[in-house]
Amino acid sequence: MPNRCMPPRLPLALALAIALPFAAQAAQPADAAGAADQHDHQQPTDLAGVEVKATPLAGTAEDLARPVEVLTGEKLDEMKANSIGETVSKLPGVQSSYFGPGVGRPIVRGFDGARVQVLSDGLGSGDVSTVSVDHAVSVEPFLADQIEVLKGPATLLYGSGAIGGAVNVVDGRIPEGVTDEPLQGRAELRGNSVNDETTGMFRLDGTSSGGGFVFHVDGLHRETGDYDIPGYPESAQRMAEEGETPDPAEKGTLPNSAVRTDSGALGVTWVGSRGFLGVGASLFNTRYGIPGAAHEHADETPGAPVEEEEGPVTISMDQHRYEMRGGLDNLGPFKSLRAKVARTEYTHTEFEGEETGTVFENTSTEGRVELVHEPLLGWDGAVGVQWGQRDFEAIGAEAFVPPSKSHDAGLFWLGDRTFGAFKAELGARLDRNSIDVDQATAIGPDRDFNTSSLSAALKWDINQSWHMSFGLDRAQRSPTAEELYSNGLHVATSSIELGSPELDAETANRAEIGLHWHSGPFKLGASLYHVRYDDFIYLADTGIEDADGPVRVWTQDNARFNGAEAEASWNFADSMGADWELRVFGDMVRGELSGSGTRELSFSVPHGDHSDDYTIDLARGGNLPRIAPGRVGGEVRWERGQWRASLGAVRYAKQDDVAEFETATPGYTLVDAHVAWHADTAAGNAWELFVDGSNLLDEEARVHTSFLKDVAPLPGRGFAFGVRAFF
């Protein structure tokens, strides 16, 4: 990757400076009587009992009737990866998109992109990762304290972009209360054999001697090379179709898969007896390659030769974010008020070899106010308003989306009430969304949308062991500017992408039933859900091959999704005093268009000063494209004293329920293992050595949801190793 993208290694140097002194202290003998009490962060955590921060009404994942998954503590440490999608990808019902190791968005129950909102402590991340599959999410999972996945529509809380779910990353960059100790924090150093990774991170939180001010500072540096793969970058199916013979020189490494990331933040908060007020600033800078993304420029002159791109496509992304948060408690009829606002300045530059291709610029401001009221007619509840604006522009000859300004405003209420063994949750939200587009370059007019969402959920505690939950939702989503106005070559996917300015808002109606059982060391949870979409928006492959690649059109039709997920665990102990846990899980989802016959679709493909017009018959039924395959997985965990270890495997099924012009993807099995040794010191600090193994069978794995599945397999066998320090 070009050196122009590589800033100094300040975060890594700071992480080293912090970690090493505490590692040295850890070598001192520990006072066994007091050490355990000082390190609650390392005690086993019941994830179902962790408070969920994504909702203004206090509750745990076990208390809420709506399905929520939480990661924190040592479980989060084991699952942290380069992208937020990969970090949460082993939770039931959750997988990750893949566009090389630099890009991974969460896929929740088959939904991704503009249907799944990624949040930073309750506010949108401010990036444009929904514009294109090659755009990274600007949230760093290694700096997270807690990650929450809201499965099913989260539109009540977060608006149109959360119709399929939301992932909230809690990083505490603006503290909301005093710290347990005057100064506390953590640091980590790690490497990885599969890609020569070097990662360093640190975090410090502290409270002034008078207790009035709290500060936070963090930093991270990550650098990897091209990663190892079991075979060849191109799939055997792709090479057979193109009549290619494998080149031995290309075996074993995926070119242009290097990543470099720097992130850092500073926050300061004043904390009083009834509230707090804090400000913070953060940056996120990443450079990554797009495997297999070099493309050809076609000369419009008849008979002219095709010019090959000078080099592969690399991405340079920079984001600066400024936030203010405040809160007050005990306000008469209101228990609390929480307000937050963030301004994000984002630039994403695509380099084609040494030349600058397309530059995406996005400036957004988002605000949110939540008021939790005292019980009203027996209902605890919260009312809130949310607003935001986005100024987006793509600059360059291959900018396939015109400049636009988006404005969003929402008003919501949600509440809950207990009726004996039943707990009911209700909610409603109204949204207004508008998109003002540059009429000089747009293919359609400005658009305005009014959407509404309603939700009802019920949790029934049959007895102390058995619980059932029921959910009904009606949610709406407005089309995005990309879906409405795209019109040209999309370099990342090597395809022509065409929007449809006449798209309407889509409506999702969901029904879900869940069952949970726990008895002593046993736990079991299972869910069945059905989602019926009216006017579902999707990117359809037309079957037309243009000089720049296949032609795909944003269109809509009715669709349905059916899915199921289950998880079971068993905790047991042997005679030697070790704790054991067996966990198994599985999930599947099927997404289909629910119509029959065909419908006529007309569109124009632009070519400089002219365009080619087409009319095709598009099927109204059949499978939707790029739906995540079913999975089944399990792991065995072991803990004894200072040691813990696990061995797990996940089997991804073959995905042959494919859309027209889409190819099937073979199944694969990923095996992983984790070993860690933890030690407490007499000074009240701790350290941890760890080794994590991934894809231990060195199996070729291609992600069905990825546009790059035939040119970029997942990494081969790798071993991550390092040290964590807690103080």
XYZ file of C-alpha atoms in Angstrom, residues 66-67 109 151-153 455-457 471-475 508-512 529-532:
23
model
C -37.290 -7.549 22.233
C -34.336 -9.713 21.175
C -31.053 -11.805 10.300
C -32.286 -7.861 16.384
C -35.467 -7.012 14.554
C -36.670 -3.474 13.737
C -44.211 -1.984 17.974
C -45.644 -4.298 20.617
C -43.843 -6.997 22.569
C -43.293 -9.451 19.164
C -45.245 -7.600 16.495
C -43.816 -4.656 14.547
C -44.759 -2.430 11.666
C -41.790 -0.379 10.478
C -41.939 -4.306 7.078
C -44.422 -6.286 9.183
C -42.703 -8.646 11.613
C -44.000 -11.378 13.895
C -41.715 -13.264 16.288
C -39.644 -14.915 13.010
C -41.437 -13.889 9.841
C -41.051 -10.516 8.116
C -43.343 -9.508 5.264
